[in-house]
Structure formats: structure tokens, C-alpha cells
JSON list of C-alpha atoms in Angstrom, two decimals:
[
{"chain": "A", "resi": 37, "resn": "UNK", "atom": "CA", "xyz": [119.06, 103.52, 89.61]},
{"chain": "A", "resi": 38, "resn": "UNK", "atom": "CA", "xyz": [117.44, 104.16, 86.20]},
{"chain": "A", "resi": 39, "resn": "UNK", "atom": "CA", "xyz": [116.22, 100.77, 85.81]},
{"chain": "A", "resi": 40, "resn": "UNK", "atom": "CA", "xyz": [114.45, 100.94, 89.37]},
{"chain": "A", "resi": 41, "resn": "UNK", "atom": "CA", "xyz": [112.96, 104.34, 88.54]},
{"chain": "A", "resi": 42, "resn": "UNK", "atom": "CA", "xyz": [111.74, 102.89, 85.05]},
{"chain": "A", "resi": 43, "resn": "UNK", "atom": "CA", "xyz": [110.17, 99.92, 86.99]},
{"chain": "A", "resi": 44, "resn": "UNK", "atom": "CA", "xyz": [108.43, 102.35, 89.40]},
{"chain": "A", "resi": 45, "resn": "UNK", "atom": "CA", "xyz": [107.10, 104.56, 86.54]},
{"chain": "A", "resi": 46, "resn": "UNK", "atom": "CA", "xyz": [105.89, 101.62, 84.40]},
{"chain": "A", "resi": 47, "resn": "UNK", "atom": "CA", "xyz": [104.27, 99.65, 87.31]},
{"chain": "A", "resi": 48, "resn": "UNK", "atom": "CA", "xyz": [102.63, 102.67, 89.07]},
{"chain": "A", "resi": 49, "resn": "UNK", "atom": "CA", "xyz": [100.86, 104.19, 86.10]},
{"chain": "A", "resi": 50, "resn": "UNK", "atom": "CA", "xyz": [97.15, 104.73, 86.60]},
{"chain": "A", "resi": 51, "resn": "UNK", "atom": "CA", "xyz": [96.13, 102.87, 83.73]},
{"chain": "A", "resi": 52, "resn": "UNK", "atom": "CA", "xyz": [93.16, 100.76, 82.41]},
{"chain": "A", "resi": 53, "resn": "UNK", "atom": "CA", "xyz": [95.41, 97.52, 83.20]},
{"chain": "A", "resi": 54, "resn": "UNK", "atom": "CA", "xyz": [96.07, 98.73, 86.84]},
{"chain": "A", "resi": 55, "resn": "UNK", "atom": "CA", "xyz": [92.39, 99.35, 87.45]},
{"chain": "A", "resi": 56, "resn": "UNK", "atom": "CA", "xyz": [91.18, 96.05, 85.73]},
{"chain": "A", "resi": 57, "resn": "UNK", "atom": "CA", "xyz": [93.61, 94.07, 87.86]},
{"chain": "A", "resi": 58, "resn": "UNK", "atom": "CA", "xyz": [92.64, 95.93, 91.06]},
{"chain": "A", "resi": 59, "resn": "UNK", "atom": "CA", "xyz": [88.88, 95.09, 90.30]},
{"chain": "A", "resi": 60, "resn": "UNK", "atom": "CA", "xyz": [89.57, 91.39, 89.61]},
{"chain": "A", "resi": 61, "resn": "UNK", "atom": "CA", "xyz": [91.92, 91.06, 92.55]},
{"chain": "A", "resi": 62, "resn": "UNK", "atom": "CA", "xyz": [89.35, 92.75, 94.71]},
{"chain": "A", "resi": 63, "resn": "UNK", "atom": "CA", "xyz": [86.57, 90.46, 93.71]},
{"chain": "A", "resi": 64, "resn": "UNK", "atom": "CA", "xyz": [88.62, 87.40, 94.20]},
{"chain": "A", "resi": 65, "resn": "UNK", "atom": "CA", "xyz": [89.85, 88.38, 97.63]},
{"chain": "A", "resi": 66, "resn": "UNK", "atom": "CA", "xyz": [86.42, 89.59, 98.83]},
{"chain": "A", "resi": 67, "resn": "UNK", "atom": "CA", "xyz": [84.85, 86.20, 97.80]},
{"chain": "A", "resi": 68, "resn": "UNK", "atom": "CA", "xyz": [87.85, 84.50, 99.44]},
{"chain": "A", "resi": 69, "resn": "UNK", "atom": "CA", "xyz": [87.40, 86.44, 102.70]},
{"chain": "A", "resi": 70, "resn": "UNK", "atom": "CA", "xyz": [83.62, 85.91, 102.82]},
{"chain": "A", "resi": 71, "resn": "UNK", "atom": "CA", "xyz": [83.91, 82.12, 102.23]},
{"chain": "A", "resi": 72, "resn": "UNK", "atom": "CA", "xyz": [86.97, 81.80, 104.48]},
{"chain": "A", "resi": 73, "resn": "UNK", "atom": "CA", "xyz": [88.98, 80.18, 101.48]},
{"chain": "A", "resi": 74, "resn": "UNK", "atom": "CA", "xyz": [92.73, 80.76, 102.09]},
{"chain": "A", "resi": 75, "resn": "UNK", "atom": "CA", "xyz": [93.58, 79.49, 98.61]},
{"chain": "A", "resi": 76, "resn": "UNK", "atom": "CA", "xyz": [91.35, 81.98, 96.87]},
{"chain": "A", "resi": 77, "resn": "UNK", "atom": "CA", "xyz": [92.75, 84.81, 98.90]},
{"chain": "A", "resi": 78, "resn": "UNK", "atom": "CA", "xyz": [96.27, 83.78, 97.97]},
{"chain": "A", "resi": 79, "resn": "UNK", "atom": "CA", "xyz": [95.12, 83.71, 94.39]},
{"chain": "A", "resi": 80, "resn": "UNK", "atom": "CA", "xyz": [94.01, 87.35, 94.64]},
{"chain": "A", "resi": 81, "resn": "UNK", "atom": "CA", "xyz": [97.42, 88.36, 95.85]},
{"chain": "A", "resi": 82, "resn": "UNK", "atom": "CA", "xyz": [99.01, 87.16, 92.54]},
{"chain": "A", "resi": 83, "resn": "UNK", "atom": "CA", "xyz": [96.71, 89.35, 90.65]},
{"chain": "A", "resi": 84, "resn": "UNK", "atom": "CA", "xyz": [96.81, 92.53, 92.90]},
{"chain": "A", "resi": 85, "resn": "UNK", "atom": "CA", "xyz": [98.81, 95.38, 91.38]},
{"chain": "A", "resi": 86, "resn": "UNK", "atom": "CA", "xyz": [100.05, 96.84, 94.52]},
{"chain": "A", "resi": 87, "resn": "UNK", "atom": "CA", "xyz": [103.92, 96.55, 94.59]},
{"chain": "A", "resi": 88, "resn": "UNK", "atom": "CA", "xyz": [104.52, 99.07, 91.69]},
{"chain": "A", "resi": 89, "resn": "UNK", "atom": "CA", "xyz": [102.69, 101.93, 93.31]},
{"chain": "A", "resi": 90, "resn": "UNK", "atom": "CA", "xyz": [104.29, 101.27, 96.83]},
{"chain": "A", "resi": 91, "resn": "UNK", "atom": "CA", "xyz": [107.65, 101.00, 95.13]},
{"chain": "A", "resi": 92, "resn": "UNK", "atom": "CA", "xyz": [107.07, 104.31, 93.20]},
{"chain": "A", "resi": 93, "resn": "UNK", "atom": "CA", "xyz": [106.25, 106.00, 96.54]},
{"chain": "A", "resi": 94, "resn": "UNK", "atom": "CA", "xyz": [109.23, 104.87, 98.32]},
{"chain": "A", "resi": 95, "resn": "UNK", "atom": "CA", "xyz": [111.56, 105.68, 95.34]},
{"chain": "A", "resi": 96, "resn": "UNK", "atom": "CA", "xyz": [109.95, 109.11, 95.09]},
{"chain": "A", "resi": 97, "resn": "UNK", "atom": "CA", "xyz": [110.79, 109.67, 98.81]},
{"chain": "A", "resi": 98, "resn": "UNK", "atom": "CA", "xyz": [114.29, 108.42, 98.54]},
{"chain": "A", "resi": 99, "resn": "UNK", "atom": "CA", "xyz": [115.09, 110.50, 95.36]},
{"chain": "A", "resi": 100, "resn": "UNK", "atom": "CA", "xyz": [112.98, 113.48, 96.42]},
{"chain": "A", "resi": 101, "resn": "UNK", "atom": "CA", "xyz": [110.87, 112.93, 93.20]},
{"chain": "A", "resi": 102, "resn": "UNK", "atom": "CA", "xyz": [107.58, 114.49, 94.26]},
{"chain": "A", "resi": 103, "resn": "UNK", "atom": "CA", "xyz": [106.01, 113.58, 90.89]},
{"chain": "A", "resi": 104, "resn": "UNK", "atom": "CA", "xyz": [106.86, 109.84, 91.21]},
{"chain": "A", "resi": 105, "resn": "UNK", "atom": "CA", "xyz": [105.76, 109.90, 94.82]},
{"chain": "A", "resi": 106, "resn": "UNK", "atom": "CA", "xyz": [102.45, 111.51, 93.74]},
{"chain": "A", "resi": 107, "resn": "UNK", "atom": "CA", "xyz": [102.07, 109.09, 90.92]},
{"chain": "A", "resi": 108, "resn": "UNK", "atom": "CA", "xyz": [102.52, 106.07, 93.27]},
{"chain": "A", "resi": 109, "resn": "UNK", "atom": "CA", "xyz": [100.18, 107.56, 95.84]},
{"chain": "A", "resi": 110, "resn": "UNK", "atom": "CA", "xyz": [97.46, 108.19, 93.36]},
{"chain": "A", "resi": 111, "resn": "UNK", "atom": "CA", "xyz": [97.70, 104.52, 91.97]},
{"chain": "A", "resi": 112, "resn": "UNK", "atom": "CA", "xyz": [97.70, 103.07, 95.51]},
{"chain": "A", "resi": 113, "resn": "UNK", "atom": "CA", "xyz": [94.80, 105.22, 96.74]},
{"chain": "A", "resi": 114, "resn": "UNK", "atom": "CA", "xyz": [92.81, 104.08, 93.61]},
{"chain": "A", "resi": 115, "resn": "UNK", "atom": "CA", "xyz": [93.46, 100.46, 94.36]},
{"chain": "A", "resi": 116, "resn": "UNK", "atom": "CA", "xyz": [92.63, 100.99, 97.90]},
{"chain": "A", "resi": 117, "resn": "UNK", "atom": "CA", "xyz": [89.30, 102.71, 96.77]},
{"chain": "A", "resi": 118, "resn": "UNK", "atom": "CA", "xyz": [88.52, 100.01, 94.41]},
{"chain": "A", "resi": 119, "resn": "UNK", "atom": "CA", "xyz": [89.29, 97.14, 96.86]},
{"chain": "A", "resi": 120, "resn": "UNK", "atom": "CA", "xyz": [87.06, 98.80, 99.62]},
{"chain": "A", "resi": 121, "resn": "UNK", "atom": "CA", "xyz": [84.18, 99.40, 97.34]},
{"chain": "A", "resi": 122, "resn": "UNK", "atom": "CA", "xyz": [84.30, 95.86, 95.81]},
{"chain": "A", "resi": 123, "resn": "UNK", "atom": "CA", "xyz": [84.52, 94.39, 99.30]},
{"chain": "A", "resi": 124, "resn": "UNK", "atom": "CA", "xyz": [81.46, 96.44, 100.35]},
{"chain": "A", "resi": 125, "resn": "UNK", "atom": "CA", "xyz": [79.49, 95.50, 97.31]},
{"chain": "A", "resi": 126, "resn": "UNK", "atom": "CA", "xyz": [80.10, 91.76, 97.75]},
{"chain": "A", "resi": 127, "resn": "UNK", "atom": "CA", "xyz": [79.50, 92.10, 101.58]},
{"chain": "A", "resi": 128, "resn": "UNK", "atom": "CA", "xyz": [76.13, 93.38, 100.60]},
{"chain": "A", "resi": 129, "resn": "UNK", "atom": "CA", "xyz": [75.13, 91.01, 97.74]},
{"chain": "A", "resi": 130, "resn": "UNK", "atom": "CA", "xyz": [76.38, 87.65, 99.22]},
{"chain": "A", "resi": 131, "resn": "UNK", "atom": "CA", "xyz": [73.76, 86.41, 101.65]},
{"chain": "A", "resi": 132, "resn": "UNK", "atom": "CA", "xyz": [74.59, 85.53, 105.26]},
{"chain": "A", "resi": 133, "resn": "UNK", "atom": "CA", "xyz": [78.02, 87.12, 105.48]},
{"chain": "A", "resi": 134, "resn": "UNK", "atom": "CA", "xyz": [79.47, 86.40, 108.91]},
{"chain": "A", "resi": 135, "resn": "UNK", "atom": "CA", "xyz": [82.65, 87.28, 110.73]},
{"chain": "A", "resi": 136, "resn": "UNK", "atom": "CA", "xyz": [84.88, 84.25, 109.99]},
{"chain": "A", "resi": 137, "resn": "UNK", "atom": "CA", "xyz": [88.51, 83.43, 110.72]},
{"chain": "A", "resi": 138, "resn": "UNK", "atom": "CA", "xyz": [89.72, 85.18, 107.52]},
{"chain": "A", "resi": 139, "resn": "UNK", "atom": "CA", "xyz": [87.98, 88.34, 108.39]},
{"chain": "A", "resi": 140, "resn": "UNK", "atom": "CA", "xyz": [88.71, 88.17, 112.13]},
{"chain": "A", "resi": 141, "resn": "UNK", "atom": "CA", "xyz": [92.51, 87.95, 111.54]},
{"chain": "A", "resi": 142, "resn": "UNK", "atom": "CA", "xyz": [92.34, 91.19, 109.58]},
{"chain": "A", "resi": 143, "resn": "UNK", "atom": "CA", "xyz": [90.38, 93.05, 112.06]},
{"chain": "A", "resi": 144, "resn": "UNK", "atom": "CA", "xyz": [92.73, 92.39, 114.99]},
{"chain": "A", "resi": 145, "resn": "UNK", "atom": "CA", "xyz": [96.22, 94.01, 113.99]},
{"chain": "A", "resi": 146, "resn": "UNK", "atom": "CA", "xyz": [99.28, 92.48, 115.75]},
{"chain": "A", "resi": 147, "resn": "UNK", "atom": "CA", "xyz": [102.98, 93.22, 115.81]},
{"chain": "A", "resi": 148, "resn": "UNK", "atom": "CA", "xyz": [103.48, 90.12, 113.66]},
{"chain": "A", "resi": 149, "resn": "UNK", "atom": "CA", "xyz": [101.41, 91.55, 110.93]},
{"chain": "A", "resi": 150, "resn": "UNK", "atom": "CA", "xyz": [103.70, 94.64, 110.93]},
{"chain": "A", "resi": 151, "resn": "UNK", "atom": "CA", "xyz": [106.80, 92.63, 110.98]},
{"chain": "A", "resi": 152, "resn": "UNK", "atom": "CA", "xyz": [105.55, 90.59, 107.93]},
{"chain": "A", "resi": 153, "resn": "UNK", "atom": "CA", "xyz": [104.91, 93.71, 106.04]},
{"chain": "A", "resi": 154, "resn": "UNK", "atom": "CA", "xyz": [108.30, 95.14, 107.02]},
{"chain": "A", "resi": 155, "resn": "UNK", "atom": "CA", "xyz": [110.02, 91.87, 105.82]},
{"chain": "A", "resi": 156, "resn": "UNK", "atom": "CA", "xyz": [108.03, 91.83, 102.61]},
{"chain": "A", "resi": 157, "resn": "UNK", "atom": "CA", "xyz": [108.92, 95.51, 101.93]},
{"chain": "A", "resi": 158, "resn": "UNK", "atom": "CA", "xyz": [112.59, 94.70, 102.43]},
{"chain": "A", "resi": 159, "resn": "UNK", "atom": "CA", "xyz": [112.46, 91.69, 100.16]},
{"chain": "A", "resi": 160, "resn": "UNK", "atom": "CA", "xyz": [110.60, 93.73, 97.56]},
{"chain": "A", "resi": 161, "resn": "UNK", "atom": "CA", "xyz": [113.27, 96.58, 97.56]},
{"chain": "A", "resi": 162, "resn": "UNK", "atom": "CA", "xyz": [116.08, 94.06, 97.46]},
{"chain": "A", "resi": 163, "resn": "UNK", "atom": "CA", "xyz": [114.62, 92.17, 94.55]},
{"chain": "A", "resi": 164, "resn": "UNK", "atom": "CA", "xyz": [114.42, 95.45, 92.59]},
{"chain": "A", "resi": 165, "resn": "UNK", "atom": "CA", "xyz": [118.06, 96.34, 93.29]},
{"chain": "A", "resi": 166, "resn": "UNK", "atom": "CA", "xyz": [119.53, 93.00, 92.41]},
{"chain": "A", "resi": 167, "resn": "UNK", "atom": "CA", "xyz": [117.10, 92.33, 89.61]},
{"chain": "A", "resi": 168, "resn": "UNK", "atom": "CA", "xyz": [115.84, 89.11, 91.04]},
{"chain": "A", "resi": 169, "resn": "UNK", "atom": "CA", "xyz": [113.48, 87.24, 88.80]},
{"chain": "A", "resi": 170, "resn": "UNK", "atom": "CA", "xyz": [111.09, 86.64, 91.70]},
{"chain": "A", "resi": 171, "resn": "UNK", "atom": "CA", "xyz": [109.74, 90.13, 91.83]},
{"chain": "A", "resi": 172, "resn": "UNK", "atom": "CA", "xyz": [106.31, 88.79, 90.97]},
{"chain": "A", "resi": 173, "resn": "UNK", "atom": "CA", "xyz": [106.64, 86.49, 94.13]},
{"chain": "A", "resi": 174, "resn": "UNK", "atom": "CA", "xyz": [107.78, 89.30, 96.31]},
{"chain": "A", "resi": 175, "resn": "UNK", "atom": "CA", "xyz": [104.71, 91.38, 94.95]},
{"chain": "A", "resi": 176, "resn": "UNK", "atom": "CA", "xyz": [102.46, 88.50, 96.14]},
{"chain": "A", "resi": 177, "resn": "UNK", "atom": "CA", "xyz": [103.86, 88.75, 99.68]},
{"chain": "A", "resi": 178, "resn": "UNK", "atom": "CA", "xyz": [103.39, 92.43, 99.67]},
{"chain": "A", "resi": 179, "resn": "UNK", "atom": "CA", "xyz": [99.95, 91.99, 98.38]},
{"chain": "A", "resi": 180, "resn": "UNK", "atom": "CA", "xyz": [99.27, 89.76, 101.29]},
{"chain": "A", "resi": 181, "resn": "UNK", "atom": "CA", "xyz": [99.72, 92.65, 103.58]},
{"chain": "A", "resi": 182, "resn": "UNK", "atom": "CA", "xyz": [97.39, 94.86, 101.74]},
{"chain": "A", "resi": 183, "resn": "UNK", "atom": "CA", "xyz": [94.58, 93.64, 99.21]},
{"chain": "A", "resi": 184, "resn": "UNK", "atom": "CA", "xyz": [92.73, 91.31, 101.75]},
{"chain": "A", "resi": 185, "resn": "UNK", "atom": "CA", "xyz": [92.88, 94.14, 104.39]},
{"chain": "A", "resi": 186, "resn": "UNK", "atom": "CA", "xyz": [91.48, 96.62, 101.90]},
{"chain": "A", "resi": 187, "resn": "UNK", "atom": "CA", "xyz": [88.57, 94.34, 101.02]},
{"chain": "A", "resi": 188, "resn": "UNK", "atom": "CA", "xyz": [87.95, 93.62, 104.83]},
{"chain": "A", "resi": 189, "resn": "UNK", "atom": "CA", "xyz": [87.31, 97.41, 105.37]},
{"chain": "A", "resi": 190, "resn": "UNK", "atom": "CA", "xyz": [84.54, 97.30, 102.66]},
{"chain": "A", "resi": 191, "resn": "UNK", "atom": "CA", "xyz": [83.02, 94.12, 103.98]},
{"chain": "A", "resi": 192, "resn": "UNK", "atom": "CA", "xyz": [83.07, 95.68, 107.40]},
{"chain": "A", "resi": 193, "resn": "UNK", "atom": "CA", "xyz": [81.30, 98.72, 106.02]},
{"chain": "A", "resi": 194, "resn": "UNK", "atom": "CA", "xyz": [78.65, 96.55, 104.37]},
{"chain": "A", "resi": 195, "resn": "UNK", "atom": "CA", "xyz": [78.18, 94.75, 107.68]},
{"chain": "A", "resi": 196, "resn": "UNK", "atom": "CA", "xyz": [78.09, 98.00, 109.70]},
{"chain": "A", "resi": 197, "resn": "UNK", "atom": "CA", "xyz": [80.72, 96.51, 111.98]},
{"chain": "A", "resi": 198, "resn": "UNK", "atom": "CA", "xyz": [82.68, 99.39, 113.38]},
{"chain": "A", "resi": 199, "resn": "UNK", "atom": "CA", "xyz": [85.30, 97.07, 115.04]},
{"chain": "A", "resi": 200, "resn": "UNK", "atom": "CA", "xyz": [86.18, 95.43, 111.64]},
{"chain": "A", "resi": 201, "resn": "UNK", "atom": "CA", "xyz": [86.33, 98.86, 109.93]},
{"chain": "A", "resi": 202, "resn": "UNK", "atom": "CA", "xyz": [88.61, 100.33, 112.59]},
{"chain": "A", "resi": 203, "resn": "UNK", "atom": "CA", "xyz": [90.71, 97.27, 112.97]},
{"chain": "A", "resi": 204, "resn": "UNK", "atom": "CA", "xyz": [91.33, 96.65, 109.36]},
{"chain": "A", "resi": 205, "resn": "UNK", "atom": "CA", "xyz": [92.04, 100.33, 108.75]},
{"chain": "A", "resi": 206, "resn": "UNK", "atom": "CA", "xyz": [94.74, 100.45, 111.45]},
{"chain": "A", "resi": 207, "resn": "UNK", "atom": "CA", "xyz": [96.13, 97.26, 109.92]},
{"chain": "A", "resi": 208, "resn": "UNK", "atom": "CA", "xyz": [96.18, 98.84, 106.37]},
{"chain": "A", "resi": 209, "resn": "UNK", "atom": "CA", "xyz": [97.89, 101.98, 107.48]},
{"chain": "A", "resi": 210, "resn": "UNK", "atom": "CA", "xyz": [100.39, 100.07, 109.64]},
{"chain": "A", "resi": 211, "resn": "UNK", "atom": "CA", "xyz": [101.25, 97.70, 106.85]},
{"chain": "A", "resi": 212, "resn": "UNK", "atom": "CA", "xyz": [101.60, 100.64, 104.37]},
{"chain": "A", "resi": 213, "resn": "UNK", "atom": "CA", "xyz": [103.87, 102.42, 106.75]},
{"chain": "A", "resi": 214, "resn": "UNK", "atom": "CA", "xyz": [105.96, 99.25, 107.52]},
{"chain": "A", "resi": 215, "resn": "UNK", "atom": "CA", "xyz": [106.27, 98.29, 103.76]},
{"chain": "A", "resi": 216, "resn": "UNK", "atom": "CA", "xyz": [107.45, 101.92, 102.88]},
{"chain": "A", "resi": 217, "resn": "UNK", "atom": "CA", "xyz": [109.81, 102.11, 105.78]},
{"chain": "A", "resi": 218, "resn": "UNK", "atom": "CA", "xyz": [111.53, 98.90, 104.83]},
{"chain": "A", "resi": 219, "resn": "UNK", "atom": "CA", "xyz": [111.82, 99.76, 101.12]},
{"chain": "A", "resi": 220, "resn": "UNK", "atom": "CA", "xyz": [113.25, 103.20, 102.00]},
{"chain": "A", "resi": 221, "resn": "UNK", "atom": "CA", "xyz": [115.74, 101.70, 104.43]},
{"chain": "A", "resi": 222, "resn": "UNK", "atom": "CA", "xyz": [116.92, 99.08, 101.81]},
{"chain": "A", "resi": 223, "resn": "UNK", "atom": "CA", "xyz": [117.25, 101.73, 99.24]},
{"chain": "A", "resi": 224, "resn": "UNK", "atom": "CA", "xyz": [119.25, 104.02, 101.50]},
{"chain": "A", "resi": 225, "resn": "UNK", "atom": "CA", "xyz": [121.40, 101.23, 102.68]},
{"chain": "A", "resi": 226, "resn": "UNK", "atom": "CA", "xyz": [122.11, 100.10, 99.18]},
{"chain": "A", "resi": 227, "resn": "UNK", "atom": "CA", "xyz": [122.85, 103.57, 98.06]}
]
């Protein structure tokens, strides 16, 4: 338990490292979305610092630690804000941005998207409990459910596309809820 709490505290601190990684991941994902380049989008997920704050929120809920919950929430909201702003900026400065496949799939939420986020959250919680060395890989899957969606909201704002903004926002909240629910369930189940 102490190891998991320590992980959450270390990886959810609102630090210059978290902010820098959020900015870089947001730049890479925004450009990947705009150019419809899946490899670039996946690369941004490796950089994105989203697993630690979500883990902190879930652990805070499970343990009733409001300070840890607040810390994770603040860090996650910071990453969300950065990604939306960066997405919006790149949506404005890159000429001829159009709705391509990469953007379209993130503005039309499906049950499959929620199930992916739920499975990723479960894998993330389990990897923390058993100290699996693949936590970074699990973090990538969790980032897949979040960082491109956040940037899509910003790009939608820059394009003035209400459908993109609403769809991506619904997907973001749905994915966050599914991730948190899965992590909480795994933590409760594992004691």
C-alpha cells in the first residue's frame, strides 16, 4: 500500500517536469492529429504524464485521502488545460486544418472507447499492485484514452466546430470516468 501511495504522490506532483511533458506531449499529439499520423499520435502517448494523476485520484478515493485526490485532480486538470490550449494554438497556426480520420474518431464517442479506457484503467491498477515493470506501457494505453482527446477539444475550438468540441469533451469525461472506475474497482478487489 505504501509503495502505491508513494508512486501516486511522486507521479502526480504539479512540477515543472509534469508541465514540460504535458506541453511536449500536447504539441506532438496535436500535430499528429492535424496530419492524421497515427505513429506520431502514439509517440505522444509515450510522453504524456497522465497515469500518475489519475492513479492519485483513484487512490485518494479508495483510501479517503482528500489531499491525494485533490493533488491528482489538480495535476490532471493542468494537463487537460495545457493539451486543450496547445491543440487550439496549433489548430490556428497550421494552415488548412480539416477534419480527418484521426480527429473524426475522437469526436464520435462509442461504447468501444469506454471499454478501452476501462480495460486500460484495470491494467494500470493491476500493474501498480503487482509492481509490473510494464507500468510505462500501461501508461501509454491510458494516455491513448486521454491526450489525443484533450488536443482534439482544442483543435475543435480553433476550428469553431461545436460537434468536435462536444463529442471530444463527452469522450474525455467518459474515458476519465471509465479509467477511474476500473482503477478503483481493482484496488477494492485487491484489498
